[in-house]
mmCIF file of C-alpha atoms in Angstrom:
data_model
loop_
_atom_site.group_PDB
_atom_site.id
_atom_site.type_symbol
_atom_site.label_atom_id
_atom_site.label_comp_id
_atom_site.label_asym_id
_atom_site.label_seq_id
_atom_site.Cartn_x
_atom_site.Cartn_y
_atom_site.Cartn_z
ATOM 1 C CA MET Z 191 -42.100 21.980 46.680
ATOM 2 C CA ASN Z 192 -38.898 23.623 45.424
ATOM 3 C CA ASN Z 193 -40.188 27.220 44.185
ATOM 4 C CA LEU Z 194 -36.692 28.456 43.039
ATOM 5 C CA ALA Z 195 -36.778 24.933 40.527
ATOM 6 C CA LYS Z 196 -40.371 25.869 39.795
ATOM 7 C CA ARG Z 197 -39.464 29.457 38.481
ATOM 8 C CA ARG Z 198 -36.243 27.966 36.844
ATOM 9 C CA VAL Z 199 -38.396 25.503 34.778
ATOM 10 C CA ILE Z 200 -40.785 28.291 33.845
ATOM 11 C CA PHE Z 201 -38.107 30.679 32.677
ATOM 12 C CA PHE Z 202 -36.490 28.039 30.798
ATOM 13 C CA VAL Z 203 -40.042 27.440 28.830
ATOM 14 C CA ILE Z 204 -40.545 30.868 28.601
ATOM 15 C CA PHE Z 205 -37.086 31.479 26.805
ATOM 16 C CA LEU Z 206 -37.325 28.164 24.919
ATOM 17 C CA ILE Z 207 -40.529 28.909 22.739
ATOM 18 C CA PRO Z 208 -39.312 32.298 21.206
ATOM 19 C CA LEU Z 209 -36.054 30.816 20.531
ATOM 20 C CA THR Z 210 -37.444 27.347 18.951
ATOM 21 C CA ALA Z 211 -39.810 29.722 16.709
ATOM 22 C CA LEU Z 212 -37.134 32.010 15.970
ATOM 23 C CA SER Z 213 -34.806 28.901 14.519
ATOM 24 C CA HIS Z 214 -37.287 27.484 12.634
ATOM 25 C CA PHE Z 215 -37.860 30.741 10.985
ATOM 26 C CA LEU Z 216 -34.163 31.493 10.078
ATOM 27 C CA SER Z 217 -33.796 27.651 9.210
ATOM 28 C CA SER Z 218 -36.482 28.255 6.527
ATOM 29 C CA ALA Z 219 -33.876 30.376 4.528
ATOM 30 C CA ASN Z 220 -31.130 28.742 2.264
ATOM 31 C CA LEU Z 221 -29.353 27.614 5.052
ATOM 32 C CA ASN Z 222 -26.957 24.658 5.161
ATOM 33 C CA GLN Z 223 -28.809 21.566 6.118
ATOM 34 C CA ASN Z 224 -26.105 20.924 9.283
ATOM 35 C CA LEU Z 225 -26.149 24.793 9.909
ATOM 36 C CA GLN Z 226 -30.166 24.435 10.222
ATOM 37 C CA SER Z 227 -29.756 21.404 12.420
ATOM 38 C CA LEU Z 228 -27.344 22.886 14.620
ATOM 39 C CA LEU Z 229 -29.438 25.962 15.079
ATOM 40 C CA ILE Z 230 -32.788 24.180 15.866
ATOM 41 C CA MET Z 231 -30.608 21.825 18.148
ATOM 42 C CA TRP Z 232 -28.801 24.444 20.270
ATOM 43 C CA THR Z 233 -31.980 26.079 21.317
ATOM 44 C CA PRO Z 234 -32.800 24.278 24.596
ATOM 45 C CA GLY Z 235 -29.015 24.894 25.393
ATOM 46 C CA ILE Z 236 -29.290 28.672 24.813
ATOM 47 C CA ALA Z 237 -32.678 28.470 26.806
ATOM 48 C CA ALA Z 238 -31.143 26.903 29.953
ATOM 49 C CA ILE Z 239 -28.102 29.118 29.657
ATOM 50 C CA ILE Z 240 -30.203 32.390 29.816
ATOM 51 C CA ALA Z 241 -32.723 31.133 32.412
ATOM 52 C CA GLY Z 242 -29.580 29.907 34.358
ATOM 53 C CA LEU Z 243 -28.195 33.430 34.370
ATOM 54 C CA PHE Z 244 -31.637 35.174 35.019
ATOM 55 C CA THR Z 245 -31.804 32.321 38.590
ATOM 56 C CA HIS Z 246 -28.476 32.296 39.313
ATOM 57 C CA ARG Z 247 -28.010 28.768 38.672
ATOM 58 C CA SER Z 248 -24.285 27.653 38.220
ATOM 59 C CA LEU Z 249 -23.082 26.095 35.012
ATOM 60 C CA LYS Z 250 -21.605 23.511 37.129
ATOM 61 C CA LYS Z 251 -25.012 22.097 37.700
ATOM 62 C CA ILE Z 252 -25.300 20.894 34.311
ATOM 63 C CA GLY Z 253 -23.469 18.058 35.296
ATOM 64 C CA TRP Z 254 -19.563 17.638 34.047
ATOM 65 C CA SER Z 255 -18.009 14.577 35.752
ATOM 66 C CA PHE Z 256 -16.602 11.914 33.419
ATOM 67 C CA SER Z 257 -17.181 8.300 34.060
ATOM 68 C CA ILE Z 258 -16.112 5.580 31.437
ATOM 69 C CA LYS Z 259 -18.742 3.107 32.980
ATOM 70 C CA TRP Z 260 -21.527 5.583 32.220
ATOM 71 C CA ILE Z 261 -20.184 7.059 29.048
ATOM 72 C CA SER Z 262 -20.063 3.396 27.928
ATOM 73 C CA ALA Z 263 -23.673 2.686 29.005
ATOM 74 C CA GLY Z 264 -24.830 5.961 27.193
ATOM 75 C CA TRP Z 265 -23.094 4.438 23.901
ATOM 76 C CA ALA Z 266 -24.382 0.837 24.187
ATOM 77 C CA ILE Z 267 -28.087 1.341 25.062
ATOM 78 C CA PRO Z 268 -28.901 2.813 21.447
ATOM 79 C CA ILE Z 269 -26.910 0.194 19.839
ATOM 80 C CA ILE Z 270 -28.695 -2.186 22.010
ATOM 81 C CA TYR Z 271 -31.800 -1.183 21.004
ATOM 82 C CA GLY Z 272 -31.367 -0.529 17.663
ATOM 83 C CA PHE Z 273 -30.241 -4.302 16.940
ATOM 84 C CA ILE Z 274 -33.109 -5.769 18.764
ATOM 85 C CA ALA Z 275 -35.448 -3.757 16.926
ATOM 86 C CA TYR Z 276 -34.276 -3.738 13.523
ATOM 87 C CA GLY Z 277 -33.320 -7.546 13.983
ATOM 88 C CA ALA Z 278 -36.998 -8.249 14.292
ATOM 89 C CA VAL Z 279 -37.625 -6.251 11.173
ATOM 90 C CA TRP Z 280 -35.186 -8.081 9.149
ATOM 91 C CA ALA Z 281 -35.792 -11.725 10.554
ATOM 92 C CA THR Z 282 -39.688 -11.310 9.757
ATOM 93 C CA GLY Z 283 -39.167 -9.739 6.344
ATOM 94 C CA LEU Z 284 -40.879 -6.564 7.186
ATOM 95 C CA GLY Z 285 -37.548 -5.003 6.036
ATOM 96 C CA GLY Z 286 -34.781 -6.392 3.937
ATOM 97 C CA VAL Z 287 -30.929 -6.301 4.623
ATOM 98 C CA PRO Z 288 -28.448 -5.462 3.404
ATOM 99 C CA ASN Z 289 -29.785 -2.455 1.101
ATOM 100 C CA PRO Z 290 -27.153 -2.801 -2.044
ATOM 101 C CA THR Z 291 -27.282 1.163 -2.374
ATOM 102 C CA PHE Z 292 -25.922 1.322 1.287
ATOM 103 C CA LEU Z 293 -22.972 -1.057 0.332
ATOM 104 C CA GLU Z 294 -22.374 0.678 -2.685
ATOM 105 C CA ARG Z 295 -22.142 4.105 -1.057
ATOM 106 C CA ALA Z 296 -20.228 3.000 1.680
ATOM 107 C CA ARG Z 297 -17.556 1.649 -0.195
ATOM 108 C CA LEU Z 298 -17.318 4.826 -2.042
ATOM 109 C CA THR Z 299 -17.169 6.888 1.267
ATOM 110 C CA LEU Z 300 -14.760 4.289 2.879
ATOM 111 C CA GLY Z 301 -12.354 3.687 0.065
ATOM 112 C CA MET Z 302 -12.901 -0.225 0.390
ATOM 113 C CA SER Z 303 -13.981 -1.147 -3.142
ATOM 114 C CA SER Z 304 -12.943 -4.793 -2.987
ATOM 115 C CA GLU Z 305 -13.561 -5.743 0.430
ATOM 116 C CA SER Z 306 -16.253 -8.250 1.509
ATOM 117 C CA ASP Z 307 -19.869 -6.996 2.211
ATOM 118 C CA LEU Z 308 -19.469 -7.822 5.859
ATOM 119 C CA LEU Z 309 -16.257 -6.106 6.433
ATOM 120 C CA ILE Z 310 -17.881 -3.091 4.754
ATOM 121 C CA ILE Z 311 -21.069 -3.248 7.051
ATOM 122 C CA ILE Z 312 -18.541 -3.647 10.412
ATOM 123 C CA SER Z 313 -16.778 -0.642 8.956
ATOM 124 C CA ALA Z 314 -19.581 1.492 8.229
ATOM 125 C CA PHE Z 315 -21.408 0.927 11.629
ATOM 126 C CA LEU Z 316 -18.072 1.752 13.356
ATOM 127 C CA TYR Z 317 -17.265 4.836 11.523
ATOM 128 C CA ILE Z 318 -20.884 6.005 11.972
ATOM 129 C CA THR Z 319 -21.094 4.942 15.822
ATOM 130 C CA VAL Z 320 -17.352 5.851 16.804
ATOM 131 C CA VAL Z 321 -15.502 8.118 14.240
ATOM 132 C CA ASN Z 322 -18.492 10.225 13.607
ATOM 133 C CA LEU Z 323 -19.363 10.675 17.439
ATOM 134 C CA ILE Z 324 -17.585 13.676 18.312
ATOM 135 C CA PRO Z 325 -18.845 15.634 15.239
ATOM 136 C CA ALA Z 326 -22.628 14.398 16.036
ATOM 137 C CA MET Z 327 -22.277 15.330 19.765
ATOM 138 C CA VAL Z 328 -21.489 18.945 18.720
ATOM 139 C CA MET Z 329 -25.380 18.763 17.626
ATOM 140 C CA SER Z 330 -26.457 16.777 20.429
ATOM 141 C CA MET Z 331 -24.816 18.728 23.462
ATOM 142 C CA GLY Z 332 -27.035 21.792 22.630
ATOM 143 C CA GLU Z 333 -29.892 19.596 23.369
ATOM 144 C CA GLU Z 334 -28.648 17.910 26.332
ATOM 145 C CA ILE Z 335 -27.665 20.778 28.081
ATOM 146 C CA GLY Z 336 -31.198 22.171 27.949
ATOM 147 C CA TRP Z 337 -33.231 18.646 28.430
ATOM 148 C CA ARG Z 338 -31.402 16.795 30.774
ATOM 149 C CA GLY Z 339 -28.525 19.404 31.922
ATOM 150 C CA PHE Z 340 -31.171 21.739 33.140
ATOM 151 C CA LEU Z 341 -34.620 20.693 32.733
ATOM 152 C CA VAL Z 342 -34.652 17.359 34.007
ATOM 153 C CA PRO Z 343 -32.773 18.270 37.388
ATOM 154 C CA GLU Z 344 -34.836 21.251 38.093
ATOM 155 C CA LEU Z 345 -38.097 19.294 37.440
ATOM 156 C CA THR Z 346 -37.068 16.563 40.035
ATOM 157 C CA ASP Z 347 -36.183 19.201 42.338
ATOM 158 C CA TRP Z 348 -39.826 20.588 41.856
ATOM 159 C CA ILE Z 349 -41.914 17.367 40.948
ATOM 160 C CA GLY Z 350 -39.503 14.280 41.689
ATOM 161 C CA PHE Z 351 -37.716 12.076 39.286
ATOM 162 C CA LYS Z 352 -40.612 9.725 37.936
ATOM 163 C CA LYS Z 353 -42.919 12.740 37.080
ATOM 164 C CA ALA Z 354 -39.839 14.808 35.816
ATOM 165 C CA SER Z 355 -38.632 11.963 33.639
ATOM 166 C CA TRP Z 356 -42.082 11.620 31.999
ATOM 167 C CA LEU Z 357 -42.641 15.403 31.926
ATOM 168 C CA SER Z 358 -39.520 16.256 30.251
ATOM 169 C CA GLY Z 359 -39.978 13.609 27.626
ATOM 170 C CA ILE Z 360 -43.647 15.163 26.847
ATOM 171 C CA ILE Z 361 -41.687 18.684 26.573
ATOM 172 C CA TRP Z 362 -39.274 17.105 24.594
ATOM 173 C CA GLY Z 363 -41.648 15.602 22.176
ATOM 174 C CA LEU Z 364 -43.626 18.754 21.777
ATOM 175 C CA TRP Z 365 -40.451 20.429 21.032
ATOM 176 C CA HIS Z 366 -40.150 18.756 17.931
ATOM 177 C CA LEU Z 367 -43.723 19.130 16.645
ATOM 178 C CA PRO Z 368 -42.766 22.479 14.405
ATOM 179 C CA GLY Z 369 -40.248 20.479 12.259
ATOM 180 C CA ILE Z 370 -42.520 17.560 11.757
ATOM 181 C CA LEU Z 371 -45.658 19.581 10.974
ATOM 182 C CA SER Z 372 -43.529 21.793 8.687
ATOM 183 C CA GLY Z 373 -42.383 18.370 6.986
ATOM 184 C CA ALA Z 374 -38.707 19.421 7.684
ATOM 185 C CA TYR Z 375 -38.282 16.382 9.841
ATOM 186 C CA SER Z 376 -40.734 13.722 9.012
ATOM 187 C CA ALA Z 377 -40.799 10.270 7.063
ATOM 188 C CA THR Z 378 -42.489 9.366 3.912
ATOM 189 C CA GLY Z 379 -44.821 6.579 2.962
ATOM 190 C CA THR Z 380 -47.057 6.708 6.186
ATOM 191 C CA PRO Z 381 -49.786 8.724 7.660
ATOM 192 C CA LEU Z 382 -48.914 12.020 9.495
ATOM 193 C CA ALA Z 383 -50.957 10.699 12.329
ATOM 194 C CA TYR Z 384 -49.191 7.275 12.353
ATOM 195 C CA GLN Z 385 -45.769 9.043 12.570
ATOM 196 C CA LEU Z 386 -46.638 11.337 15.400
ATOM 197 C CA PHE Z 387 -48.122 8.412 17.347
ATOM 198 C CA CYS Z 388 -44.860 6.553 16.855
ATOM 199 C CA PHE Z 389 -42.688 9.119 17.359
ATOM 200 C CA ILE Z 390 -44.063 10.781 20.529
ATOM 201 C CA LEU Z 391 -44.100 7.285 22.222
ATOM 202 C CA MET Z 392 -40.580 6.633 21.182
ATOM 203 C CA VAL Z 393 -39.423 10.234 22.229
ATOM 204 C CA ILE Z 394 -41.056 10.229 25.784
ATOM 205 C CA SER Z 395 -39.853 6.813 26.547
ATOM 206 C CA THR Z 396 -36.536 7.574 25.320
ATOM 207 C CA GLY Z 397 -36.575 10.879 27.459
ATOM 208 C CA VAL Z 398 -37.197 8.871 30.655
ATOM 209 C CA ILE Z 399 -33.906 6.573 29.814
ATOM 210 C CA LEU Z 400 -31.974 9.878 29.281
ATOM 211 C CA ALA Z 401 -33.243 11.467 32.491
ATOM 212 C CA TRP Z 402 -32.252 8.260 34.618
ATOM 213 C CA LEU Z 403 -28.823 8.413 32.798
ATOM 214 C CA ARG Z 404 -28.477 11.722 33.987
ATOM 215 C CA MET Z 405 -29.509 11.215 37.341
ATOM 216 C CA LYS Z 406 -27.563 8.029 37.833
ATOM 217 C CA SER Z 407 -24.259 9.383 36.615
ATOM 218 C CA LYS Z 408 -24.681 12.811 37.822
ATOM 219 C CA SER Z 409 -23.633 13.849 34.423
ATOM 220 C CA ILE Z 410 -24.452 15.193 31.020
ATOM 221 C CA TRP Z 411 -21.963 13.368 29.102
ATOM 222 C CA PRO Z 412 -23.903 9.754 29.011
ATOM 223 C CA ALA Z 413 -26.812 11.538 27.754
ATOM 224 C CA ALA Z 414 -24.887 13.407 25.183
ATOM 225 C CA ILE Z 415 -23.364 10.105 23.852
ATOM 226 C CA PHE Z 416 -26.641 8.372 24.081
ATOM 227 C CA HIS Z 417 -28.198 11.042 21.686
ATOM 228 C CA ALA Z 418 -25.424 11.298 19.277
ATOM 229 C CA THR Z 419 -25.114 7.631 19.237
ATOM 230 C CA HIS Z 420 -28.947 7.242 18.800
ATOM 231 C CA ASN Z 421 -29.085 9.830 15.985
ATOM 232 C CA GLY Z 422 -26.014 8.066 13.867
ATOM 233 C CA ALA Z 423 -27.100 4.551 14.793
ATOM 234 C CA ILE Z 424 -30.713 4.948 13.556
ATOM 235 C CA GLN Z 425 -30.840 7.506 10.946
ATOM 236 C CA MET Z 426 -27.495 6.786 9.085
ATOM 237 C CA PHE Z 427 -27.059 3.044 9.868
ATOM 238 C CA PHE Z 428 -29.978 0.941 10.798
ATOM 239 C CA ASP Z 429 -32.372 2.915 8.286
ATOM 240 C CA ARG Z 430 -29.926 3.000 5.414
ATOM 241 C CA ILE Z 431 -28.770 -0.693 5.448
ATOM 242 C CA THR Z 432 -32.438 -1.686 5.346
ATOM 243 C CA PHE Z 433 -34.593 -2.076 2.143
ATOM 244 C CA ASP Z 434 -38.024 -1.750 1.484
ATOM 245 C CA THR Z 435 -39.953 -4.875 1.075
ATOM 246 C CA GLY Z 436 -43.631 -3.505 0.737
ATOM 247 C CA HIS Z 437 -44.327 -1.813 4.152
ATOM 248 C CA THR Z 438 -41.040 -1.148 5.487
ATOM 249 C CA ALA Z 439 -41.704 2.514 6.104
ATOM 250 C CA TYR Z 440 -44.560 1.415 8.745
ATOM 251 C CA PHE Z 441 -41.573 0.024 10.897
ATOM 252 C CA ILE Z 442 -38.380 1.443 10.763
ATOM 253 C CA GLY Z 443 -36.895 5.067 11.951
ATOM 254 C CA GLU Z 444 -38.092 7.195 14.422
ATOM 255 C CA PHE Z 445 -41.508 7.260 12.630
ATOM 256 C CA GLY Z 446 -42.007 3.773 12.849
ATOM 257 C CA LEU Z 447 -43.302 1.131 15.013
ATOM 258 C CA ALA Z 448 -40.393 -1.185 15.744
ATOM 259 C CA LEU Z 449 -38.300 0.856 18.154
ATOM 260 C CA VAL Z 450 -40.943 1.574 20.322
ATOM 261 C CA PRO Z 451 -41.826 -1.032 22.090
ATOM 262 C CA VAL Z 452 -38.019 -2.066 22.493
ATOM 263 C CA ILE Z 453 -37.480 1.551 24.004
ATOM 264 C CA MET Z 454 -40.591 1.484 26.452
ATOM 265 C CA VAL Z 455 -39.102 -1.889 27.977
ATOM 266 C CA ILE Z 456 -36.110 -0.075 28.648
ATOM 267 C CA ALA Z 457 -37.826 3.041 30.010
ATOM 268 C CA TRP Z 458 -39.775 0.703 32.336
ATOM 269 C CA LEU Z 459 -36.762 -1.035 33.562
ATOM 270 C CA ALA Z 460 -35.073 2.483 34.376
ATOM 271 C CA LEU Z 461 -37.853 3.583 36.326
ATOM 272 C CA GLN Z 462 -37.945 0.480 38.543
ATOM 273 C CA ARG Z 463 -34.222 1.122 39.449
ATOM 274 C CA SER Z 464 -34.831 4.901 40.122
ATOM 275 C CA ALA Z 465 -36.428 4.392 43.590
ATOM 276 C CA GLU Z 466 -33.171 5.587 45.284
ATOM 277 C CA LEU Z 467 -32.768 8.670 43.052
ATOM 278 C CA ARG Z 468 -32.873 11.533 45.106
ATOM 279 C CA VAL Z 469 -32.679 15.384 44.578
ATOM 280 C CA SER Z 470 -29.284 15.082 46.286
ATOM 281 C CA ALA Z 471 -27.981 12.904 43.394
ATOM 282 C CA ILE Z 472 -28.590 15.569 40.759
ATOM 283 C CA HIS Z 473 -25.905 17.812 41.254
#
């Protein structure tokens, strides 16, 4: 057992709790929505930086190496599970596609009033998942510095990778609870208990994949790309291009069921390929 890693994890959690509470208190004021999101999403990163200062952890250990291979994997994985999950929803009629409202708004945003629906859909997808990626990473980087740049490596040092991947996902899920329970971040049309069930399973499984990406690539960048791509693709593209056919809310989005089994399978595959990961691979 690495006592220094244990101490770092404890310090991180100690700083994370009041910072999270403070961020939600401040965001309850009449702040711009983007500013609210930025404030909340950067609390893990700030907690990690403070904990690192207290325990003499170098910022280099966050993991700044750059690899096109792993950056590409970080971008592709959310796209793949998004198409699989939503493709199943559309194919079974649990949700419809394309949503006319999405097409109308996309035409206005992109300035493409006369193009075909297919070209609009492709252009909107590329705009959301490529052009908008850097602004989205400003948000996701705050979380990833904390969760995968600090917490996952230190937990792995302390309890080993497999336990660390699950525990980091659980902590990540619990961190979202204030926003969900307050109604600031939730869905409509389904019971809160159902939303929590789907969301927590999705987040824990996603946390396993992100932990594997961080360890395997020895870098935070693939995780940050993954996080930003997921948020954009799921929340801004797949959700919005899908229209309600009756009970669609039970299946789409981060509070629906469709994503859960697909992401869980990918998490399971990641764990099967984690045997060779050791503490020495973290930094």
